[in-house]
CSV table of C-alpha atoms in Angstrom, one decimal:
chain,number,residue,atom,x,y,z
A,1,UNK,CA,-38.0,174.1,5.2
A,2,UNK,CA,-35.2,176.5,7.1
A,3,UNK,CA,-32.7,177.4,4.3
A,4,UNK,CA,-34.1,175.9,1.5
A,5,UNK,CA,-35.7,177.2,-1.3
A,6,UNK,CA,-39.5,176.8,-2.2
A,7,UNK,CA,-38.5,177.2,-6.1
A,8,UNK,CA,-35.0,174.9,-5.3
A,9,UNK,CA,-35.2,172.9,-2.7
A,10,UNK,CA,-32.8,170.1,-1.7
A,11,UNK,CA,-34.4,167.0,-1.5
A,12,UNK,CA,-33.1,166.1,2.1
A,13,UNK,CA,-35.5,169.2,3.1
A,14,UNK,CA,-38.3,167.6,1.8
A,15,UNK,CA,-41.1,164.5,3.0
A,16,UNK,CA,-42.0,162.5,-0.2
A,17,UNK,CA,-45.6,163.5,-0.7
A,18,UNK,CA,-43.6,167.5,-0.4
A,19,UNK,CA,-41.3,166.6,-3.1
A,20,UNK,CA,-44.1,165.0,-5.2
A,21,UNK,CA,-45.9,167.9,-4.6
A,22,UNK,CA,-42.9,170.1,-6.0
A,23,UNK,CA,-42.4,168.4,-8.8
A,24,UNK,CA,-45.5,168.2,-10.3
A,25,UNK,CA,-45.9,172.0,-9.6
A,26,UNK,CA,-42.8,172.5,-12.1
A,27,UNK,CA,-43.6,170.2,-14.8
A,28,UNK,CA,-46.8,172.5,-14.9
A,29,UNK,CA,-45.1,175.2,-15.2
A,30,UNK,CA,-42.6,174.3,-18.1
A,31,UNK,CA,-45.0,173.5,-20.1
A,32,UNK,CA,-44.8,175.2,-23.4
A,33,UNK,CA,-41.4,175.6,-22.5
A,34,UNK,CA,-37.9,174.8,-24.4
A,35,UNK,CA,-37.0,171.3,-23.2
A,36,UNK,CA,-33.3,172.5,-23.1
A,37,UNK,CA,-33.2,175.5,-23.8
A,38,UNK,CA,-30.7,177.6,-26.0
A,39,UNK,CA,-29.2,180.5,-23.7
A,40,UNK,CA,-26.5,181.9,-26.4
A,41,UNK,CA,-26.2,182.1,-30.2
A,42,UNK,CA,-23.4,183.5,-31.6
A,43,UNK,CA,-24.7,184.9,-35.1
A,44,UNK,CA,-21.2,184.7,-37.3
A,45,UNK,CA,-21.8,187.6,-40.4
A,46,UNK,CA,-19.4,187.7,-43.1
A,47,UNK,CA,-20.9,189.4,-45.8
A,48,UNK,CA,-23.6,192.0,-46.6
A,49,UNK,CA,-25.4,189.9,-48.9
A,50,UNK,CA,-26.0,187.0,-46.6
A,51,UNK,CA,-26.1,188.9,-43.3
A,52,UNK,CA,-30.4,189.1,-44.1
A,53,UNK,CA,-30.8,185.6,-43.6
A,54,UNK,CA,-28.5,184.9,-40.9
A,55,UNK,CA,-30.1,187.8,-38.7
A,56,UNK,CA,-33.8,186.4,-39.4
A,57,UNK,CA,-32.6,183.2,-38.5
A,58,UNK,CA,-31.4,184.3,-35.1
A,59,UNK,CA,-34.2,186.7,-34.7
A,60,UNK,CA,-36.6,183.9,-34.8
A,61,UNK,CA,-34.0,181.4,-32.3
A,62,UNK,CA,-33.7,183.9,-30.2
A,63,UNK,CA,-37.6,184.9,-29.5
A,64,UNK,CA,-38.5,181.3,-28.9
A,65,UNK,CA,-35.9,180.6,-26.2
A,66,UNK,CA,-35.7,184.3,-25.2
A,67,UNK,CA,-31.7,184.1,-26.1
A,68,UNK,CA,-28.8,186.3,-26.1
A,69,UNK,CA,-27.5,187.0,-30.1
A,70,UNK,CA,-23.9,187.9,-30.3
A,71,UNK,CA,-23.4,189.7,-33.5
A,72,UNK,CA,-19.6,188.4,-34.6
A,73,UNK,CA,-17.4,189.7,-37.8
A,74,UNK,CA,-14.1,188.9,-37.9
A,75,UNK,CA,-11.4,190.9,-39.7
A,76,UNK,CA,-8.3,189.0,-41.6
A,77,UNK,CA,-5.0,190.5,-41.3
A,78,UNK,CA,-3.9,191.1,-44.8
A,79,UNK,CA,-0.9,188.0,-44.8
A,80,UNK,CA,1.9,188.7,-46.8
A,81,UNK,CA,4.3,185.5,-46.9
A,82,UNK,CA,8.0,186.0,-46.6
A,83,UNK,CA,8.6,183.2,-49.8
A,84,UNK,CA,7.1,185.9,-51.9
A,85,UNK,CA,9.9,187.8,-53.9
A,86,UNK,CA,7.8,191.0,-54.3
A,87,UNK,CA,6.9,194.3,-52.4
A,88,UNK,CA,3.1,195.0,-50.8
A,89,UNK,CA,3.5,198.9,-51.0
A,90,UNK,CA,1.7,200.8,-48.4
A,91,UNK,CA,-1.0,201.4,-50.3
A,92,UNK,CA,-2.4,198.2,-50.7
A,93,UNK,CA,-2.5,197.8,-46.5
A,94,UNK,CA,-3.8,201.4,-46.6
A,95,UNK,CA,-6.8,200.7,-49.1
A,96,UNK,CA,-6.8,196.6,-47.0
A,97,UNK,CA,-7.9,198.7,-43.9
A,98,UNK,CA,-10.6,201.2,-45.6
A,99,UNK,CA,-12.2,197.7,-47.5
A,100,UNK,CA,-12.7,196.6,-43.8
A,101,UNK,CA,-13.1,199.3,-41.8
A,102,UNK,CA,-16.1,200.4,-44.0
A,103,UNK,CA,-17.5,196.2,-44.6
A,104,UNK,CA,-17.8,196.4,-40.8
A,105,UNK,CA,-20.0,199.5,-40.4
A,106,UNK,CA,-22.6,198.2,-42.9
A,107,UNK,CA,-22.8,194.5,-40.9
A,108,UNK,CA,-23.2,196.6,-37.3
A,109,UNK,CA,-25.6,198.7,-39.0
A,110,UNK,CA,-27.6,195.5,-40.6
A,111,UNK,CA,-27.8,193.7,-36.9
A,112,UNK,CA,-28.7,196.8,-35.2
A,113,UNK,CA,-31.7,196.9,-37.6
A,114,UNK,CA,-32.2,193.7,-37.2
A,115,UNK,CA,-32.2,193.9,-33.4
A,116,UNK,CA,-33.3,197.2,-32.2
A,117,UNK,CA,-37.1,196.2,-31.9
A,118,UNK,CA,-36.5,192.7,-30.1
A,119,UNK,CA,-37.2,192.0,-26.9
A,120,UNK,CA,-33.8,190.0,-26.4
A,121,UNK,CA,-30.9,190.6,-25.3
A,122,UNK,CA,-28.1,191.5,-28.2
A,123,UNK,CA,-24.6,192.6,-28.5
A,124,UNK,CA,-22.5,193.3,-31.3
A,125,UNK,CA,-18.8,192.2,-31.6
A,126,UNK,CA,-15.8,193.0,-33.1
A,127,UNK,CA,-12.6,191.4,-33.5
A,128,UNK,CA,-9.7,192.0,-35.6
A,129,UNK,CA,-7.4,188.8,-36.2
A,130,UNK,CA,-4.0,189.3,-36.3
A,131,UNK,CA,-1.3,186.2,-36.8
A,132,UNK,CA,-5.1,183.7,-36.1
A,133,UNK,CA,-7.4,183.3,-39.3
A,134,UNK,CA,-10.9,184.6,-38.6
A,135,UNK,CA,-11.5,180.7,-38.5
A,136,UNK,CA,-9.3,180.2,-35.4
A,137,UNK,CA,-11.1,183.4,-34.1
A,138,UNK,CA,-14.8,182.1,-34.4
A,139,UNK,CA,-14.4,179.0,-33.0
A,140,UNK,CA,-12.4,180.8,-30.3
A,141,UNK,CA,-16.1,182.8,-29.5
A,142,UNK,CA,-18.4,179.7,-30.3
A,143,UNK,CA,-17.2,177.9,-26.8
A,144,UNK,CA,-18.9,180.0,-24.8
A,145,UNK,CA,-22.1,179.9,-27.3
A,146,UNK,CA,-24.7,177.3,-27.0
A,147,UNK,CA,-25.4,177.5,-31.1
A,148,UNK,CA,-22.8,178.9,-34.0
A,149,UNK,CA,-25.5,180.7,-36.7
A,150,UNK,CA,-23.5,181.3,-40.2
A,151,UNK,CA,-24.4,181.6,-43.9
A,152,UNK,CA,-24.2,178.6,-46.4
A,153,UNK,CA,-21.7,178.4,-49.2
A,154,UNK,CA,-22.7,180.3,-52.5
A,155,UNK,CA,-22.6,177.6,-55.7
A,156,UNK,CA,-21.7,180.3,-57.3
A,157,UNK,CA,-18.7,181.6,-55.6
A,158,UNK,CA,-14.9,181.7,-57.1
A,159,UNK,CA,-13.5,181.2,-54.3
A,160,UNK,CA,-13.9,178.5,-51.9
A,161,UNK,CA,-12.8,180.3,-49.0
A,162,UNK,CA,-16.0,180.3,-47.2
A,163,UNK,CA,-16.3,176.6,-47.2
A,164,UNK,CA,-13.1,176.4,-45.7
A,165,UNK,CA,-14.5,178.5,-43.1
A,166,UNK,CA,-17.6,176.6,-42.7
A,167,UNK,CA,-16.2,172.8,-42.3
A,168,UNK,CA,-13.0,174.1,-40.3
A,169,UNK,CA,-15.7,175.7,-37.7
A,170,UNK,CA,-18.0,172.6,-37.9
A,171,UNK,CA,-14.8,170.2,-37.4
A,172,UNK,CA,-13.7,172.4,-34.6
A,173,UNK,CA,-15.8,174.2,-31.9
A,174,UNK,CA,-17.5,171.6,-30.8
A,175,UNK,CA,-21.0,173.9,-30.4
A,176,UNK,CA,-23.9,172.8,-32.9
A,177,UNK,CA,-23.5,175.2,-35.8
A,178,UNK,CA,-26.4,176.1,-37.7
A,179,UNK,CA,-25.8,177.1,-41.6
A,180,UNK,CA,-28.5,179.3,-43.5
A,181,UNK,CA,-29.3,179.8,-46.9
A,182,UNK,CA,-28.5,183.3,-48.6
A,183,UNK,CA,-32.7,183.3,-49.9
A,184,UNK,CA,-33.8,182.5,-46.2
A,185,UNK,CA,-37.1,183.9,-45.4
A,186,UNK,CA,-38.9,181.7,-43.6
A,187,UNK,CA,-41.0,182.8,-40.7
A,188,UNK,CA,-40.8,179.4,-38.5
A,189,UNK,CA,-37.5,178.1,-37.7
A,190,UNK,CA,-36.7,174.7,-35.5
A,191,UNK,CA,-40.3,173.8,-34.8
A,192,UNK,CA,-40.6,171.7,-37.4
A,193,UNK,CA,-37.3,169.6,-37.2
A,194,UNK,CA,-36.0,166.5,-39.6
A,195,UNK,CA,-33.2,164.3,-38.1
A,196,UNK,CA,-31.1,162.3,-40.0
A,197,UNK,CA,-30.3,159.2,-38.3
A,198,UNK,CA,-27.5,156.5,-38.6
A,199,UNK,CA,-26.6,155.3,-34.9
A,200,UNK,CA,-23.0,157.4,-35.1
A,201,UNK,CA,-21.9,159.3,-32.1
A,202,UNK,CA,-22.0,162.6,-34.8
A,203,UNK,CA,-25.9,161.6,-35.3
A,204,UNK,CA,-26.3,161.4,-31.9
A,205,UNK,CA,-25.3,164.8,-31.1
A,206,UNK,CA,-26.8,166.1,-34.2
A,207,UNK,CA,-30.1,164.7,-32.4
A,208,UNK,CA,-29.6,165.5,-28.4
A,209,UNK,CA,-28.7,169.7,-30.1
A,210,UNK,CA,-31.9,169.5,-32.0
A,211,UNK,CA,-34.0,168.3,-28.8
A,212,UNK,CA,-32.2,171.9,-27.5
A,213,UNK,CA,-34.3,174.4,-30.4
A,214,UNK,CA,-37.4,171.7,-29.7
A,215,UNK,CA,-40.6,173.7,-27.6
A,216,UNK,CA,-42.9,171.1,-26.4
A,217,UNK,CA,-45.5,169.7,-28.5
A,218,UNK,CA,-43.2,171.3,-31.6
A,219,UNK,CA,-42.9,168.2,-34.3
A,220,UNK,CA,-39.1,166.0,-34.7
A,221,UNK,CA,-39.4,163.4,-37.4
A,222,UNK,CA,-36.5,160.9,-37.1
A,223,UNK,CA,-35.2,159.6,-40.5
A,224,UNK,CA,-33.0,156.3,-40.4
A,225,UNK,CA,-31.0,156.5,-43.0
A,226,UNK,CA,-30.0,152.6,-43.9
A,227,UNK,CA,-27.1,152.8,-46.2
A,228,UNK,CA,-26.7,149.6,-47.7
A,229,UNK,CA,-22.8,149.3,-47.6
A,230,UNK,CA,-23.4,148.8,-43.4
A,231,UNK,CA,-24.6,145.2,-42.0
A,232,UNK,CA,-24.9,146.4,-38.4
A,233,UNK,CA,-29.4,146.8,-37.7
A,234,UNK,CA,-29.2,150.2,-35.7
A,235,UNK,CA,-33.3,149.6,-35.7
A,236,UNK,CA,-33.7,149.3,-32.0
A,237,UNK,CA,-31.4,152.3,-31.5
A,238,UNK,CA,-33.6,154.6,-33.7
A,239,UNK,CA,-36.8,153.7,-32.0
A,240,UNK,CA,-34.9,154.7,-27.9
A,241,UNK,CA,-34.2,157.7,-29.8
A,242,UNK,CA,-38.3,158.4,-31.1
A,243,UNK,CA,-39.2,157.3,-27.4
A,244,UNK,CA,-36.9,159.6,-25.7
A,245,UNK,CA,-37.8,162.3,-27.7
A,246,UNK,CA,-41.7,161.0,-26.6
A,247,UNK,CA,-41.0,161.9,-23.5
A,248,UNK,CA,-39.6,166.0,-23.8
A,249,UNK,CA,-43.5,165.7,-25.5
A,250,UNK,CA,-42.2,166.7,-28.4
A,251,UNK,CA,-44.8,165.3,-31.1
A,252,UNK,CA,-42.3,162.1,-33.1
A,253,UNK,CA,-42.6,160.7,-35.9
A,254,UNK,CA,-39.9,157.6,-37.2
A,255,UNK,CA,-39.6,156.7,-41.0
A,256,UNK,CA,-37.0,154.1,-42.1
A,257,UNK,CA,-35.6,154.8,-45.9
A,258,UNK,CA,-32.5,153.3,-47.9
A,259,UNK,CA,-30.2,155.1,-49.8
A,260,UNK,CA,-27.0,154.9,-51.3
A,261,UNK,CA,-23.9,157.7,-51.6
A,262,UNK,CA,-24.1,160.2,-53.5
A,263,UNK,CA,-27.0,161.1,-53.2
A,264,UNK,CA,-28.0,161.0,-49.1
A,265,UNK,CA,-28.4,164.8,-48.8
A,266,UNK,CA,-30.2,165.3,-52.4
A,267,UNK,CA,-33.0,162.9,-50.1
A,268,UNK,CA,-32.5,164.7,-46.9
A,269,UNK,CA,-33.5,167.9,-48.6
A,270,UNK,CA,-36.7,166.0,-50.8
A,271,UNK,CA,-38.0,164.4,-47.3
A,272,UNK,CA,-37.8,167.3,-45.5
A,273,UNK,CA,-39.7,169.5,-47.9
A,274,UNK,CA,-42.5,166.5,-47.8
A,275,UNK,CA,-42.9,167.0,-44.0
A,276,UNK,CA,-43.0,170.7,-44.0
A,277,UNK,CA,-39.5,170.6,-42.2
A,278,UNK,CA,-38.8,174.1,-41.5
A,279,UNK,CA,-34.6,172.5,-40.7
A,280,UNK,CA,-32.6,169.7,-41.2
A,281,UNK,CA,-30.2,168.0,-38.2
A,282,UNK,CA,-27.4,166.0,-39.4
A,283,UNK,CA,-24.1,164.6,-37.7
A,284,UNK,CA,-21.0,166.3,-39.6
A,285,UNK,CA,-17.5,165.2,-41.0
A,286,UNK,CA,-17.8,161.1,-39.2
A,287,UNK,CA,-14.5,160.4,-41.2
A,288,UNK,CA,-11.0,161.7,-41.4
A,289,UNK,CA,-10.0,164.7,-43.5
A,290,UNK,CA,-8.4,162.1,-45.4
A,291,UNK,CA,-11.2,160.1,-46.2
A,292,UNK,CA,-13.7,163.4,-47.1
A,293,UNK,CA,-11.1,164.7,-49.4
A,294,UNK,CA,-10.6,161.7,-51.5
A,295,UNK,CA,-14.3,159.8,-51.2
A,296,UNK,CA,-16.6,163.0,-50.6
A,297,UNK,CA,-19.2,163.1,-47.6
A,298,UNK,CA,-22.5,163.4,-47.0
A,299,UNK,CA,-21.8,166.9,-44.7
A,300,UNK,CA,-20.4,168.0,-48.3
A,301,UNK,CA,-22.9,167.7,-49.9
A,302,UNK,CA,-25.4,169.2,-48.1
A,303,UNK,CA,-23.3,172.3,-47.7
A,304,UNK,CA,-22.3,173.5,-51.4
A,305,UNK,CA,-26.6,172.1,-52.4
A,306,UNK,CA,-28.5,173.9,-49.1
A,307,UNK,CA,-32.3,174.4,-49.3
A,308,UNK,CA,-33.2,174.3,-46.0
A,309,UNK,CA,-31.0,175.7,-42.4
A,310,UNK,CA,-28.5,172.5,-41.6
A,311,UNK,CA,-27.9,172.1,-38.0
A,312,UNK,CA,-24.3,170.6,-38.5
A,313,UNK,CA,-23.2,168.6,-35.1
A,314,UNK,CA,-19.8,167.0,-34.3
């Protein structure tokens, strides 16, 4: 056994019986822990109106998983395009800079208020974009995170800037993005997850990303969505997925529903409410941008009418 750790022994150092006993101790000691725990949460703070909800959601997850929370605020440069034939006075740049400074200070204060009494590690990051957009800087920061948390779209907003930001991050970050409604005040998150399943690559990502948020004994409701326009039977795959979750000691239920578009998003929200779920997990943007723009997509439907925190994976 020389040179071998009791906790991480190489297989070559152990006889078969020793290996079985070590695995048994490892499994026993891991009971009640997260299955494939998230450890870095990137919390994107865009404005004071949505910050409380986003920070609350991040704190709930960080406590459960002992995760490191990064509070990120991105300042986008004031861009003046050469094609605009007008002079922008220096006072405009000064006023813009001052307003951004004040907003950053307010968001930092809210962040520190939420995390100062917590046991998990938290850090504040202020990122200034020069030539890049805010979305590009968020995507860059997200590449080293296990989970990105962002505020939902305000359905009453006059600008679609935040909707475009969300779409860009979900499409390009390569990480799961948890979008949180402005009025989120729940005391639990990620303990009872409803997973929308249709057998696509994006749905597979969503299911396994959701698994990283679950702890043994939590509940997963896999809702198999039968789109009547599809002829492929994915029944076997959804059964296999439920079995895979059950092997992680997650309490798993499998539900079959047939919905037509549009309306899948509303139906998922209704199903989540009826089952007492605290989160929905779905695959996002399974089509090209052109398809989504012309025909529409369930992803946009969910983003624009959100009653639950939704985990989007792509």
